[in-house]
Amino acid sequence: MQPSATLFNKSQLCLQLFLSFIKISPSTFGGGYAILPVIHREITDRRGWITPNEMHEITAIAGATPGGVAINIAALVGYRIAGIGGLLTSVAAISLPTVMIMLVLCTLVAVYRDSAVIEAALLGIQPAIIALIAYAAIRMRKDVLRSRMAWMTFGGSCILLLWTSLNPLVVIGCGMIAGCLVHYLQWKRAVSQAVQPIPSPSNPSPAKVRDVKITKMTS
């Protein structure tokens, strides 16, 4: 994944990245995958900086990388668009509002710790966060789950995550191994088909010889 900006417009892109991610960060509650729909809408739909397929690849890499998913996505998107400067700008922009909000909340936590209004608001936010994550998953499904192997990997991953205590990184590793195995089998099949001898007119294939014999017998 190489940065797509030239030296001429990197500064402008870094400014646009900063404004985009500093707007995304405080408008999303729940963090992690809950921020995906907002990033999709801003970076892919509104700005058109990267394609949906690139966004899905970035999401997969961010989920398999240690650290916060939102920060990882911001870093990868920033690097893809404007190189190292874009990476640093995006990470700073998506982190700054959260840090400032947390500082304010920490100063007020003693006052509002037992507030019934705050507890009710948090209870209402949680289902909305689940809806955001589900929306991101449904949107990714259209472009990712397009083959039998993808559906089998999806189903197997769901079973492992729901009914076992495996670390999610192990599940991600199993998916990577499955993808590499399928790619190897497809490559091996393509190679075997490419090296098959092509029958010449002087040396017809067994199927053609059998057809000729059947024609002579019927005549």
PDB file of C-alpha atoms in Angstrom, residues 2-5 10-19 21-22 70-96:
ATOM      1  CA  GLN A   2       1.769   3.121  -1.266  1.00  0.00           C
ATOM      2  CA  PRO A   3       0.800   6.755  -0.610  1.00  0.00           C
ATOM      3  CA  SER A   4      -1.152   8.288  -3.489  1.00  0.00           C
ATOM      4  CA  ALA A   5      -0.261  11.976  -3.054  1.00  0.00           C
ATOM      5  CA  LYS A  10       0.538  16.671   0.414  1.00  0.00           C
ATOM      6  CA  SER A  11       0.225  19.739   2.633  1.00  0.00           C
ATOM      7  CA  GLN A  12      -3.302  20.431   1.463  1.00  0.00           C
ATOM      8  CA  LEU A  13      -4.269  16.794   1.867  1.00  0.00           C
ATOM      9  CA  CYS A  14      -2.837  16.718   5.394  1.00  0.00           C
ATOM     10  CA  LEU A  15      -4.989  19.727   6.300  1.00  0.00           C
ATOM     11  CA  GLN A  16      -8.077  18.053   4.841  1.00  0.00           C
ATOM     12  CA  LEU A  17      -7.252  14.833   6.678  1.00  0.00           C
ATOM     13  CA  PHE A  18      -6.915  16.735   9.945  1.00  0.00           C
ATOM     14  CA  LEU A  19     -10.284  18.459   9.486  1.00  0.00           C
ATOM     15  CA  PHE A  21     -10.706  13.072  11.382  1.00  0.00           C
ATOM     16  CA  ILE A  22     -11.057  15.771  14.026  1.00  0.00           C
ATOM     17  CA  ALA A  70     -10.002   3.530  15.056  1.00  0.00           C
ATOM     18  CA  ILE A  71      -6.431   4.797  15.422  1.00  0.00           C
ATOM     19  CA  ASN A  72      -5.105   2.013  13.187  1.00  0.00           C
ATOM     20  CA  ILE A  73      -7.633   2.844  10.481  1.00  0.00           C
ATOM     21  CA  ALA A  74      -6.809   6.554  10.714  1.00  0.00           C
ATOM     22  CA  ALA A  75      -3.097   5.774  10.422  1.00  0.00           C
ATOM     23  CA  LEU A  76      -3.532   3.506   7.393  1.00  0.00           C
ATOM     24  CA  VAL A  77      -5.919   5.889   5.643  1.00  0.00           C
ATOM     25  CA  GLY A  78      -3.627   8.850   6.298  1.00  0.00           C
ATOM     26  CA  TYR A  79      -0.597   6.988   4.968  1.00  0.00           C
ATOM     27  CA  ARG A  80      -2.504   5.788   1.916  1.00  0.00           C
ATOM     28  CA  ILE A  81      -3.530   9.327   1.043  1.00  0.00           C
ATOM     29  CA  ALA A  82      -0.557  11.500   2.041  1.00  0.00           C
ATOM     30  CA  GLY A  83       2.291   9.288   3.246  1.00  0.00           C
ATOM     31  CA  ILE A  84       3.977   9.649   6.638  1.00  0.00           C
ATOM     32  CA  GLY A  85       2.688  13.200   7.081  1.00  0.00           C
ATOM     33  CA  GLY A  86      -0.863  12.020   6.503  1.00  0.00           C
ATOM     34  CA  LEU A  87      -0.381   9.171   8.974  1.00  0.00           C
ATOM     35  CA  LEU A  88       0.796  11.486  11.749  1.00  0.00           C
ATOM     36  CA  THR A  89      -1.876  14.074  10.968  1.00  0.00           C
ATOM     37  CA  SER A  90      -4.725  11.551  10.974  1.00  0.00           C
ATOM     38  CA  VAL A  91      -3.640   9.899  14.223  1.00  0.00           C
ATOM     39  CA  ALA A  92      -3.282  13.284  15.944  1.00  0.00           C
ATOM     40  CA  ALA A  93      -6.658  14.478  14.661  1.00  0.00           C
ATOM     41  CA  ILE A  94      -8.589  11.380  15.730  1.00  0.00           C
ATOM     42  CA  SER A  95      -6.893  11.277  19.156  1.00  0.00           C
ATOM     43  CA  LEU A  96      -7.011  14.950  20.131  1.00  0.00           C
TER      44      LEU A  96
END
